[in-house]
GROMACS .gro file of C-alpha atoms in nm:
model
  462
    1MET     CA    1   2.305   7.987  -4.707
    2SER     CA    2   2.291   8.032  -4.334
    3GLY     CA    3   2.551   7.924  -4.081
    4ARG     CA    4   2.335   7.621  -4.009
    5SER     CA    5   2.359   7.501  -4.367
    6LEU     CA    6   2.506   7.154  -4.400
    7ARG     CA    7   2.641   7.245  -4.743
    8LEU     CA    8   2.818   7.550  -4.599
    9ARG     CA    9   2.968   7.347  -4.316
   10LEU     CA   10   3.098   7.077  -4.548
   11PHE     CA   11   3.232   7.333  -4.794
   12ALA     CA   12   3.400   7.534  -4.517
   13GLY     CA   13   3.562   7.216  -4.384
   14ALA     CA   14   3.677   7.120  -4.732
   15ALA     CA   15   3.815   7.472  -4.791
   16ILE     CA   16   4.009   7.466  -4.463
   17TRP     CA   17   4.164   7.126  -4.531
   18VAL     CA   18   4.244   7.213  -4.893
   19ALA     CA   19   4.414   7.534  -4.775
   20VAL     CA   20   4.612   7.348  -4.507
   21ALA     CA   21   4.715   7.076  -4.753
   22LEU     CA   22   4.822   7.329  -5.017
   23ILE     CA   23   5.018   7.537  -4.766
   24ILE     CA   24   5.202   7.229  -4.640
   25ALA     CA   25   5.262   7.113  -4.996
   26GLY     CA   26   5.388   7.459  -5.096
   27LEU     CA   27   5.628   7.481  -4.804
   28GLY     CA   28   5.749   7.128  -4.866
   29LEU     CA   29   5.801   7.185  -5.237
   30ALA     CA   30   5.982   7.514  -5.174
   31LEU     CA   31   6.210   7.342  -4.922
   32LEU     CA   32   6.280   7.058  -5.163
   33PHE     CA   33   6.356   7.308  -5.439
   34GLU     CA   34   6.594   7.500  -5.214
   35ARG     CA   35   6.775   7.179  -5.123
   36HIS     CA   36   6.792   7.083  -5.490
   37VAL     CA   37   6.936   7.422  -5.584
   38SER     CA   38   7.184   7.401  -5.296
   39ARG     CA   39   7.303   7.060  -5.417
   40ARG     CA   40   7.342   7.196  -5.770
   41VAL     CA   41   7.540   7.492  -5.636
   42ASP     CA   42   7.760   7.258  -5.431
   43ALA     CA   43   7.818   7.042  -5.738
   44GLU     CA   44   7.909   7.350  -5.942
   45LEU     CA   45   8.152   7.469  -5.673
   46GLU     CA   46   8.319   7.128  -5.663
   47THR     CA   47   8.360   7.144  -6.039
   48TYR     CA   48   8.538   7.477  -6.003
   49LEU     CA   49   8.751   7.327  -5.724
   50ASN     CA   50   8.858   7.045  -5.949
   51GLN     CA   51   8.938   7.287  -6.232
   52LEU     CA   52   9.149   7.503  -6.001
   53ALA     CA   53   9.326   7.204  -5.847
   54GLY     CA   54   9.409   7.066  -6.191
   55ASN     CA   55   9.554   7.394  -6.316
   56VAL     CA   56   9.773   7.485  -6.016
   57ALA     CA   57  10.147   7.455  -6.072
   58ILE     CA   58  10.455   7.528  -5.855
   59ALA     CA   59  10.741   7.688  -6.039
   60ALA     CA   60  11.110   7.608  -5.990
   61ASP     CA   61  11.143   7.905  -5.759
   62GLY     CA   62  10.848   7.785  -5.549
   63ALA     CA   63  10.598   8.035  -5.687
   64VAL     CA   64  10.242   7.912  -5.722
   65THR     CA   65  10.083   7.978  -6.059
   66LEU     CA   66   9.752   7.900  -6.218
   67ALA     CA   67   9.781   7.778  -6.572
   68ARG     CA   68   9.424   7.843  -6.669
   69PRO     CA   69   9.162   8.006  -6.437
   70PRO     CA   70   8.794   7.898  -6.451
   71ALA     CA   71   8.615   8.036  -6.754
   72ASP     CA   72   8.307   8.175  -6.573
   73PRO     CA   73   8.307   8.554  -6.638
   74ARG     CA   74   8.178   8.621  -6.288
   75PHE     CA   75   8.525   8.539  -6.154
   76THR     CA   76   8.656   8.848  -6.334
   77THR     CA   77   8.375   9.083  -6.229
   78PRO     CA   78   8.439   9.262  -5.897
   79LEU     CA   79   8.207   9.155  -5.615
   80SER     CA   80   8.000   8.945  -5.856
   81GLY     CA   81   7.918   8.687  -5.590
   82LEU     CA   82   8.136   8.407  -5.726
   83TYR     CA   83   8.493   8.385  -5.590
   84TRP     CA   84   8.799   8.159  -5.563
   85GLU     CA   85   9.112   8.173  -5.352
   86ILE     CA   86   9.432   7.970  -5.305
   87ARG     CA   87   9.627   7.978  -4.975
   88ASP     CA   88   9.944   7.809  -4.856
   89GLU     CA   89   9.984   7.597  -4.545
   90ASN     CA   90  10.046   7.909  -4.338
   91GLY     CA   91   9.712   8.065  -4.435
   92ASP     CA   92   9.866   8.331  -4.658
   93THR     CA   93   9.671   8.410  -4.973
   94LEU     CA   94   9.870   8.325  -5.280
   95LEU     CA   95   9.616   8.366  -5.558
   96ARG     CA   96   9.254   8.489  -5.575
   97SER     CA   97   8.991   8.576  -5.835
   98ARG     CA   98   8.957   8.930  -5.964
   99SER     CA   99   8.597   8.926  -5.832
  100LEU     CA  100   8.732   8.943  -5.474
  101TRP     CA  101   8.906   9.269  -5.561
  102ASP     CA  102   9.099   9.352  -5.243
  103GLU     CA  103   8.896   9.121  -5.017
  104THR     CA  104   8.978   8.771  -4.897
  105LEU     CA  105   8.756   8.481  -4.803
  106ASP     CA  106   8.683   8.436  -4.435
  107LEU     CA  107   8.776   8.070  -4.401
  108PRO     CA  108   8.763   7.880  -4.072
  109ALA     CA  109   9.085   7.742  -3.923
  110ASP     CA  110   8.983   7.378  -3.952
  111ALA     CA  111   9.209   7.090  -4.037
  112LEU     CA  112   9.157   6.960  -4.386
  113GLY     CA  113   9.245   6.605  -4.479
  114ASN     CA  114   9.429   6.566  -4.806
  115GLY     CA  115   9.164   6.562  -5.080
  116ALA     CA  116   8.867   6.611  -4.843
  117VAL     CA  117   8.609   6.877  -4.940
  118HIS     CA  118   8.457   7.088  -4.663
  119ARG     CA  119   8.148   7.304  -4.684
  120HIS     CA  120   8.103   7.627  -4.488
  121VAL     CA  121   7.860   7.915  -4.469
  122ARG     CA  122   8.066   8.227  -4.403
  123PRO     CA  123   8.028   8.605  -4.423
  124GLY     CA  124   8.160   8.760  -4.742
  125PRO     CA  125   8.222   9.090  -4.916
  126GLY     CA  126   7.946   9.349  -4.898
  127ASP     CA  127   7.772   9.186  -4.600
  128ALA     CA  128   7.691   8.887  -4.819
  129THR     CA  129   7.662   8.532  -4.690
  130LEU     CA  130   7.873   8.287  -4.885
  131ILE     CA  131   7.853   7.914  -4.943
  132VAL     CA  132   8.214   7.797  -4.941
  133ARG     CA  133   8.362   7.470  -5.063
  134GLU     CA  134   8.731   7.413  -4.991
  135ARG     CA  135   8.984   7.132  -5.011
  136GLN     CA  136   9.354   7.074  -4.947
  137VAL     CA  137   9.577   6.947  -5.222
  138SER     CA  138   9.948   6.847  -5.193
  139TYR     CA  139  10.181   6.945  -5.480
  140GLU     CA  140  10.538   6.849  -5.564
  141PRO     CA  141  10.782   7.138  -5.610
  142GLY     CA  142  10.938   7.227  -5.941
  143ALA     CA  143  11.236   7.052  -6.101
  144SER     CA  144  11.502   7.273  -5.938
  145ASN     CA  145  11.360   7.204  -5.594
  146THR     CA  146  11.360   6.829  -5.610
  147GLY     CA  147  11.487   6.802  -5.261
  148ALA     CA  148  11.191   6.992  -5.115
  149GLY     CA  149  10.895   6.809  -4.970
  150LEU     CA  150  10.532   6.820  -5.080
  151ARG     CA  151  10.360   7.152  -5.054
  152ASP     CA  152  10.000   7.170  -4.921
  153LEU     CA  153   9.766   7.429  -5.069
  154ARG     CA  154   9.410   7.519  -4.963
  155ILE     CA  155   9.180   7.590  -5.254
  156ALA     CA  156   8.840   7.751  -5.184
  157VAL     CA  157   8.550   7.848  -5.408
  158ALA     CA  158   8.253   8.052  -5.278
  159VAL     CA  159   7.921   8.177  -5.410
  160ASP     CA  160   7.673   8.427  -5.266
  161ARG     CA  161   7.386   8.239  -5.098
  162ALA     CA  162   7.149   8.513  -5.221
  163GLU     CA  163   7.146   8.337  -5.558
  164VAL     CA  164   6.989   8.032  -5.394
  165THR     CA  165   6.745   8.253  -5.206
  166ARG     CA  166   6.642   8.440  -5.522
  167ALA     CA  167   6.591   8.118  -5.715
  168THR     CA  168   6.383   7.975  -5.429
  169ARG     CA  169   6.169   8.288  -5.406
  170ALA     CA  170   6.107   8.291  -5.781
  171PHE     CA  171   6.008   7.927  -5.766
  172ALA     CA  172   5.783   7.991  -5.464
  173GLY     CA  173   5.605   8.275  -5.646
  174GLU     CA  174   5.530   8.061  -5.949
  175LEU     CA  175   5.440   7.771  -5.723
  176ALA     CA  176   5.192   7.989  -5.529
  177LEU     CA  177   5.005   8.075  -5.849
  178SER     CA  178   4.993   7.711  -5.951
  179LEU     CA  179   4.873   7.602  -5.606
  180ALA     CA  180   4.609   7.877  -5.603
  181LEU     CA  181   4.477   7.749  -5.936
  182LEU     CA  182   4.487   7.393  -5.804
  183GLY     CA  183   4.303   7.506  -5.489
  184GLY     CA  184   4.027   7.661  -5.699
  185VAL     CA  185   3.987   7.340  -5.897
  186LEU     CA  186   3.981   7.132  -5.577
  187LEU     CA  187   3.720   7.359  -5.415
  188ALA     CA  188   3.503   7.341  -5.727
  189ALA     CA  189   3.533   6.963  -5.720
  190ALA     CA  190   3.453   6.961  -5.347
  191TRP     CA  191   3.142   7.173  -5.404
  192ALA     CA  192   3.028   6.943  -5.685
  193GLN     CA  193   3.086   6.643  -5.459
  194ILE     CA  194   2.890   6.806  -5.176
  195GLN     CA  195   2.601   6.886  -5.409
  196PHE     CA  196   2.601   6.531  -5.543
  197GLY     CA  197   2.641   6.376  -5.197
  198LEU     CA  198   2.355   6.579  -5.043
  199LYS     CA  199   2.120   6.530  -5.336
  200PRO     CA  200   1.948   6.231  -5.168
  201LEU     CA  201   1.853   6.461  -4.878
  202GLU     CA  202   1.685   6.696  -5.123
  203THR     CA  203   1.507   6.396  -5.271
  204VAL     CA  204   1.390   6.299  -4.923
  205ARG     CA  205   1.264   6.653  -4.866
  206ARG     CA  206   1.067   6.646  -5.188
  207ALA     CA  207   0.929   6.302  -5.104
  208ILE     CA  208   0.815   6.425  -4.762
  209GLY     CA  209   0.657   6.726  -4.934
  210ALA     CA  210   0.472   6.489  -5.165
  211VAL     CA  211   0.344   6.296  -4.862
  212ARG     CA  212   0.238   6.618  -4.693
  213SER     CA  213   0.055   6.740  -5.004
  214GLY     CA  214  -0.119   6.405  -5.049
  215GLU     CA  215   0.049   6.304  -5.376
  216THR     CA  216   0.188   5.989  -5.217
  217ALA     CA  217   0.117   5.800  -4.897
  218ARG     CA  218   0.470   5.697  -4.801
  219LEU     CA  219   0.832   5.762  -4.886
  220PRO     CA  220   0.982   5.538  -5.154
  221SER     CA  221   1.267   5.302  -5.073
  222ASP     CA  222   1.491   5.371  -5.374
  223PHE     CA  223   1.733   5.588  -5.178
  224PRO     CA  224   2.106   5.530  -5.120
  225ALA     CA  225   2.184   5.275  -4.851
  226GLU     CA  226   2.274   5.546  -4.598
  227VAL     CA  227   1.938   5.722  -4.642
  228VAL     CA  228   1.712   5.415  -4.653
  229PRO     CA  229   1.699   5.382  -4.269
  230LEU     CA  230   1.582   5.744  -4.245
  231ALA     CA  231   1.306   5.678  -4.501
  232HIS     CA  232   1.198   5.369  -4.307
  233GLU     CA  233   1.186   5.565  -3.981
  234VAL     CA  234   0.973   5.837  -4.143
  235ASN     CA  235   0.737   5.576  -4.287
  236ASP     CA  236   0.709   5.407  -3.947
  237LEU     CA  237   0.632   5.745  -3.792
  238LEU     CA  238   0.361   5.808  -4.051
  239ASP     CA  239   0.213   5.464  -3.984
  240ALA     CA  240   0.208   5.534  -3.611
  241GLN     CA  241   0.051   5.876  -3.669
  242ASP     CA  242  -0.218   5.733  -3.895
  243ALA     CA  243  -0.295   5.465  -3.638
  244THR     CA  244  -0.321   5.724  -3.361
  245ILE     CA  245  -0.545   5.949  -3.569
  246GLU     CA  246  -0.766   5.660  -3.668
  247ARG     CA  247  -0.805   5.559  -3.304
  248ALA     CA  248  -0.891   5.918  -3.212
  249ARG     CA  249  -1.149   5.941  -3.488
  250THR     CA  250  -1.298   5.606  -3.388
  251ARG     CA  251  -1.321   5.712  -3.024
  252ALA     CA  252  -1.482   6.041  -3.127
  253ALA     CA  253  -1.734   5.859  -3.346
  254ASP     CA  254  -1.809   5.608  -3.070
  255LEU     CA  255  -1.852   5.892  -2.824
  256ALA     CA  256  -2.089   6.079  -3.052
  257HIS     CA  257  -2.288   5.764  -3.127
  258GLY     CA  258  -2.305   5.661  -2.760
  259LEU     CA  259  -2.425   6.002  -2.640
  260LYS     CA  260  -2.664   6.078  -2.922
  261THR     CA  261  -2.957   5.881  -2.780
  262PRO     CA  262  -2.907   5.995  -2.415
  263LEU     CA  263  -2.888   6.357  -2.526
  264THR     CA  264  -3.205   6.319  -2.730
  265VAL     CA  265  -3.384   6.165  -2.432
  266LEU     CA  266  -3.253   6.440  -2.207
  267SER     CA  267  -3.378   6.707  -2.446
  268SER     CA  268  -3.719   6.534  -2.458
  269HIS     CA  269  -3.738   6.533  -2.078
  270ALA     CA  270  -3.652   6.902  -2.077
  271GLU     CA  271  -3.945   6.971  -2.311
  272ARG     CA  272  -4.181   6.765  -2.094
  273VAL     CA  273  -4.069   6.952  -1.785
  274ARG     CA  274  -4.122   7.278  -1.964
  275ALA     CA  275  -4.470   7.164  -2.073
  276GLY     CA  276  -4.541   7.089  -1.706
  277GLY     CA  277  -4.471   7.453  -1.621
  278ASP     CA  278  -4.127   7.420  -1.459
  279ASP     CA  279  -3.933   7.646  -1.690
  280GLN     CA  280  -3.631   7.676  -1.456
  281ALA     CA  281  -3.574   7.301  -1.438
  282ALA     CA  282  -3.628   7.274  -1.814
  283ASP     CA  283  -3.367   7.544  -1.878
  284GLU     CA  284  -3.118   7.364  -1.654
  285LEU     CA  285  -3.174   7.036  -1.835
  286ALA     CA  286  -3.143   7.207  -2.173
  287GLU     CA  287  -2.819   7.375  -2.063
  288ILE     CA  288  -2.676   7.043  -1.945
  289ALA     CA  289  -2.772   6.877  -2.274
  290GLY     CA  290  -2.617   7.164  -2.471
  291THR     CA  291  -2.294   7.149  -2.272
  292MET     CA  292  -2.264   6.774  -2.330
  293ARG     CA  293  -2.339   6.817  -2.698
  294ARG     CA  294  -2.070   7.084  -2.733
  295HIS     CA  295  -1.815   6.854  -2.568
  296VAL     CA  296  -1.905   6.579  -2.814
  297GLU     CA  297  -1.877   6.809  -3.113
  298ARG     CA  298  -1.545   6.945  -2.984
  299ALA     CA  299  -1.405   6.592  -2.959
  300ILE     CA  300  -1.511   6.524  -3.317
  301ALA     CA  301  -1.358   6.855  -3.432
  302VAL     CA  302  -1.027   6.781  -3.259
  303ALA     CA  303  -1.013   6.439  -3.427
  304ARG     CA  304  -1.079   6.603  -3.761
  305LEU     CA  305  -0.818   6.874  -3.712
  306SER     CA  306  -0.557   6.610  -3.631
  307HIS     CA  307  -0.613   6.432  -3.960
  308ARG     CA  308  -0.408   6.476  -4.271
  309PRO     CA  309  -0.488   6.347  -4.620
  310SER     CA  310  -0.310   6.038  -4.743
  311ALA     CA  311  -0.354   6.107  -5.114
  312LEU     CA  312  -0.511   6.344  -5.366
  313ILE     CA  313  -0.874   6.270  -5.450
  314ASP     CA  314  -1.084   6.360  -5.753
  315VAL     CA  315  -1.349   6.620  -5.676
  316GLU     CA  316  -1.602   6.539  -5.951
  317PRO     CA  317  -1.709   6.192  -5.821
  318VAL     CA  318  -1.768   6.337  -5.474
  319VAL     CA  319  -1.980   6.625  -5.607
  320ARG     CA  320  -2.195   6.398  -5.822
  321ARG     CA  321  -2.233   6.143  -5.545
  322VAL     CA  322  -2.358   6.406  -5.299
  323ALA     CA  323  -2.591   6.564  -5.557
  324GLY     CA  324  -2.724   6.223  -5.662
  325ALA     CA  325  -2.797   6.123  -5.304
  326LEU     CA  326  -2.986   6.445  -5.227
  327ALA     CA  327  -3.171   6.437  -5.560
  328ARG     CA  328  -3.340   6.114  -5.449
  329THR     CA  329  -3.479   6.268  -5.131
  330PRO     CA  330  -3.836   6.411  -5.128
  331ALA     CA  331  -3.699   6.765  -5.092
  332GLY     CA  332  -3.437   6.716  -5.362
  333GLU     CA  333  -3.671   6.573  -5.627
  334ARG     CA  334  -3.807   6.919  -5.706
  335ILE     CA  335  -3.455   7.069  -5.749
  336GLN     CA  336  -3.278   7.125  -6.079
  337TRP     CA  337  -2.907   7.055  -6.035
  338ASP     CA  338  -2.647   7.239  -6.244
  339ILE     CA  339  -2.302   7.086  -6.191
  340ALA     CA  340  -1.979   7.216  -6.348
  341VAL     CA  341  -1.658   7.043  -6.244
  342PRO     CA  342  -1.342   7.063  -6.461
  343PRO     CA  343  -1.215   6.708  -6.525
  344GLY     CA  344  -0.907   6.610  -6.330
  345THR     CA  345  -0.961   6.853  -6.042
  346ARG     CA  346  -0.797   6.704  -5.734
  347LEU     CA  347  -0.770   6.806  -5.370
  348ALA     CA  348  -0.547   6.701  -5.082
  349VAL     CA  349  -0.848   6.639  -4.856
  350ASP     CA  350  -0.969   6.331  -4.674
  351PRO     CA  351  -1.264   6.187  -4.871
  352GLU     CA  352  -1.489   6.163  -4.564
  353ASP     CA  353  -1.422   6.525  -4.473
  354LEU     CA  354  -1.500   6.640  -4.827
  355TYR     CA  355  -1.822   6.432  -4.831
  356GLU     CA  356  -1.930   6.582  -4.501
  357ALA     CA  357  -1.849   6.941  -4.595
  358LEU     CA  358  -2.008   6.927  -4.939
  359GLY     CA  359  -2.300   6.727  -4.804
  360ASN     CA  360  -2.378   6.993  -4.542
  361LEU     CA  361  -2.358   7.273  -4.801
  362ALA     CA  362  -2.579   7.087  -5.048
  363ASP     CA  363  -2.826   6.983  -4.778
  364ASN     CA  364  -2.851   7.345  -4.661
  365ALA     CA  365  -2.911   7.452  -5.024
  366VAL     CA  366  -3.184   7.189  -5.069
  367THR     CA  367  -3.353   7.314  -4.751
  368TRP     CA  368  -3.384   7.674  -4.874
  369ALA     CA  369  -3.382   7.649  -5.256
  370ARG     CA  370  -3.699   7.720  -5.451
  371GLY     CA  371  -3.610   7.503  -5.748
  372ARG     CA  372  -3.247   7.533  -5.861
  373ILE     CA  373  -2.901   7.460  -5.716
  374ALA     CA  374  -2.571   7.518  -5.894
  375VAL     CA  375  -2.247   7.348  -5.788
  376THR     CA  376  -1.935   7.493  -5.953
  377VAL     CA  377  -1.575   7.391  -5.896
  378ALA     CA  378  -1.321   7.657  -5.988
  379PRO     CA  379  -0.951   7.567  -5.948
  380ASP     CA  380  -0.684   7.838  -5.969
  381ALA     CA  381  -0.322   7.893  -5.870
  382ASP     CA  382  -0.409   7.956  -5.505
  383GLY     CA  383  -0.640   7.663  -5.456
  384THR     CA  384  -0.980   7.525  -5.548
  385ALA     CA  385  -1.319   7.678  -5.466
  386ILE     CA  386  -1.634   7.464  -5.450
  387VAL     CA  387  -1.923   7.707  -5.489
  388VAL     CA  388  -2.282   7.603  -5.401
  389GLU     CA  389  -2.557   7.851  -5.501
  390ASP     CA  390  -2.931   7.826  -5.451
  391ASP     CA  391  -3.226   8.045  -5.547
  392GLY     CA  392  -3.370   8.063  -5.196
  393PRO     CA  393  -3.411   8.364  -4.969
  394GLY     CA  394  -3.039   8.379  -4.885
  395ILE     CA  395  -2.888   8.501  -4.561
  396PRO     CA  396  -2.865   8.871  -4.475
  397GLU     CA  397  -2.509   8.998  -4.456
  398ALA     CA  398  -2.548   9.089  -4.089
  399ASP     CA  399  -2.635   8.728  -4.001
  400ARG     CA  400  -2.364   8.545  -4.200
  401GLU     CA  401  -2.109   8.544  -3.919
  402THR     CA  402  -2.378   8.417  -3.683
  403VAL     CA  403  -2.462   8.105  -3.884
  404LEU     CA  404  -2.094   8.005  -3.894
  405ARG     CA  405  -2.089   7.969  -3.514
  406ARG     CA  406  -2.201   7.647  -3.350
  407TRP     CA  407  -2.553   7.634  -3.214
  408GLU     CA  408  -2.641   7.967  -3.373
  409ARG     CA  409  -2.938   7.948  -3.609
  410LEU     CA  410  -3.186   8.169  -3.789
  411ASP     CA  411  -3.551   8.086  -3.730
  412VAL     CA  412  -3.663   8.123  -4.091
  413SER     CA  413  -3.846   7.836  -4.257
  414GLY     CA  414  -3.743   7.720  -4.597
  415PRO     CA  415  -3.986   7.682  -4.891
  416GLY     CA  416  -4.211   7.389  -4.819
  417GLN     CA  417  -3.989   7.275  -4.532
  418GLY     CA  418  -4.144   7.438  -4.230
  419ARG     CA  419  -3.823   7.411  -4.026
  420SER     CA  420  -3.524   7.620  -3.924
  421GLY     CA  421  -3.150   7.548  -3.931
  422SER     CA  422  -2.987   7.314  -3.680
  423GLY     CA  423  -2.702   7.550  -3.596
  424LEU     CA  424  -2.431   7.296  -3.685
  425GLY     CA  425  -2.412   7.236  -4.060
  426LEU     CA  426  -2.234   7.553  -4.181
  427ALA     CA  427  -2.017   7.566  -3.867
  428ILE     CA  428  -1.895   7.212  -3.933
  429VAL     CA  429  -1.814   7.304  -4.295
  430ALA     CA  430  -1.614   7.606  -4.177
  431GLU     CA  431  -1.420   7.390  -3.930
  432ILE     CA  432  -1.337   7.134  -4.198
  433ALA     CA  433  -1.211   7.410  -4.429
  434GLN     CA  434  -0.998   7.561  -4.155
  435ALA     CA  435  -0.851   7.220  -4.072
  436TYR     CA  436  -0.698   7.211  -4.422
  437GLY     CA  437  -0.593   7.575  -4.432
  438GLY     CA  438  -0.898   7.688  -4.631
  439ASP     CA  439  -1.210   7.888  -4.550
  440LEU     CA  440  -1.583   7.914  -4.605
  441THR     CA  441  -1.727   8.245  -4.725
  442LEU     CA  442  -2.096   8.327  -4.759
  443GLY     CA  443  -2.235   8.573  -5.012
  444THR     CA  444  -2.531   8.642  -5.235
  445ALA     CA  445  -2.592   8.441  -5.551
  446ALA     CA  446  -2.699   8.603  -5.878
  447SER     CA  447  -3.047   8.463  -5.817
  448GLY     CA  448  -3.062   8.632  -5.477
  449GLY     CA  449  -3.008   8.312  -5.280
  450LEU     CA  450  -2.709   8.199  -5.075
  451ARG     CA  451  -2.369   8.162  -5.232
  452ALA     CA  452  -2.139   7.940  -5.021
  453ALA     CA  453  -1.775   7.919  -5.142
  454LEU     CA  454  -1.571   7.642  -4.984
  455ARG     CA  455  -1.204   7.697  -5.066
  456PHE     CA  456  -0.916   7.456  -5.016
  457PRO     CA  457  -0.552   7.555  -5.076
  458ALA     CA  458  -0.361   7.410  -5.368
  459PRO     CA  459  -0.164   7.092  -5.288
  460ALA     CA  460   0.186   7.178  -5.172
  461ALA     CA  461   0.451   7.116  -5.434
  462GLY     CA  462   0.654   6.804  -5.366
   0.00000   0.00000   0.00000
């Protein structure tokens, strides 16, 4: 697919938006997971705080003891990342977990309300960053110190924030794989949707191909609602084109009909002038008549070249109609016609053009044939050849290009005809073939006469 492909553009747009959506979703989910893990860590630290606060006791001599430390084994492992510490109101460390070893927690000097829990992010042992939860608890002294006042202790529990980071990274890695798989599924679904959504355009293309090849005259209307206006516009354009072509053909026919008689009269006057001995004036008149005739024929050829078939036509009825018409003429009554047309052979050619082309070939064959004409239609993968062979004198190879040019003729009389060619018939056939992308080739028949092969290309696949 090229960069101008609509499918590629839509798929690229879908891929970009899917990637953006998945990246945003991945970042959002990772952030939510990190916040969730942080809340769980905070909840766990508060649990340890409550355990420590509930197990602190002040002895009769004022010593602070811990009846039962938290059971997590990380508190007993040096520099494990999980720590606790108890300080007095002066900031002196009274008790701490074995995991701190000879370190202390770096706590801020903030005022704690009795029972309030504060959260800090502070540097810790081994360049770690700790999440700290601390609270202040007031205790009564032991029995022998009943006269002493309440004693305030600061209890802190900390955990290495790297645990949260590691959990978030592990989650992000697994999430990335899941999102990549989801992205692949979404892109596959987007491609399927693009293929399905653009299918009507492919149907339109095939329908236009069918119109171009002559299988149908117009586009159907059973398209999706968004495509129906396009089909209507194309049909309107085809209608306008057909109307324009028909007007051009009509004008060309009117022009040819209107000038036919004046040109004949002009040619007759040229012959009379020549008979009177004024050859120069006769040549001038003949040249003027020829120039006008060429302009007329060119107008007719242009109108023909602008035409396109509206539907496929059967070849066999045209062949038999032309042969039947010529067989009833005086020259054709002496001819034996051999016709071989495979049933169902069809061409994307205007019927009038096919009648004219085949009629000129058959008329030329009748003019020169001694007694037999064969018309054979041979379709193949590349097109269809209509071959007309006669048993006349044929045309020498050196003269075959000449007879395909307008107004060029060979002054050789046909059997019993006593006349020469007009210089137009074969040239018109060649022009008709070229108008449809075909050609006319001349050769020698098995009987020695002329073999004229008129080939038309195969109808374009819809």
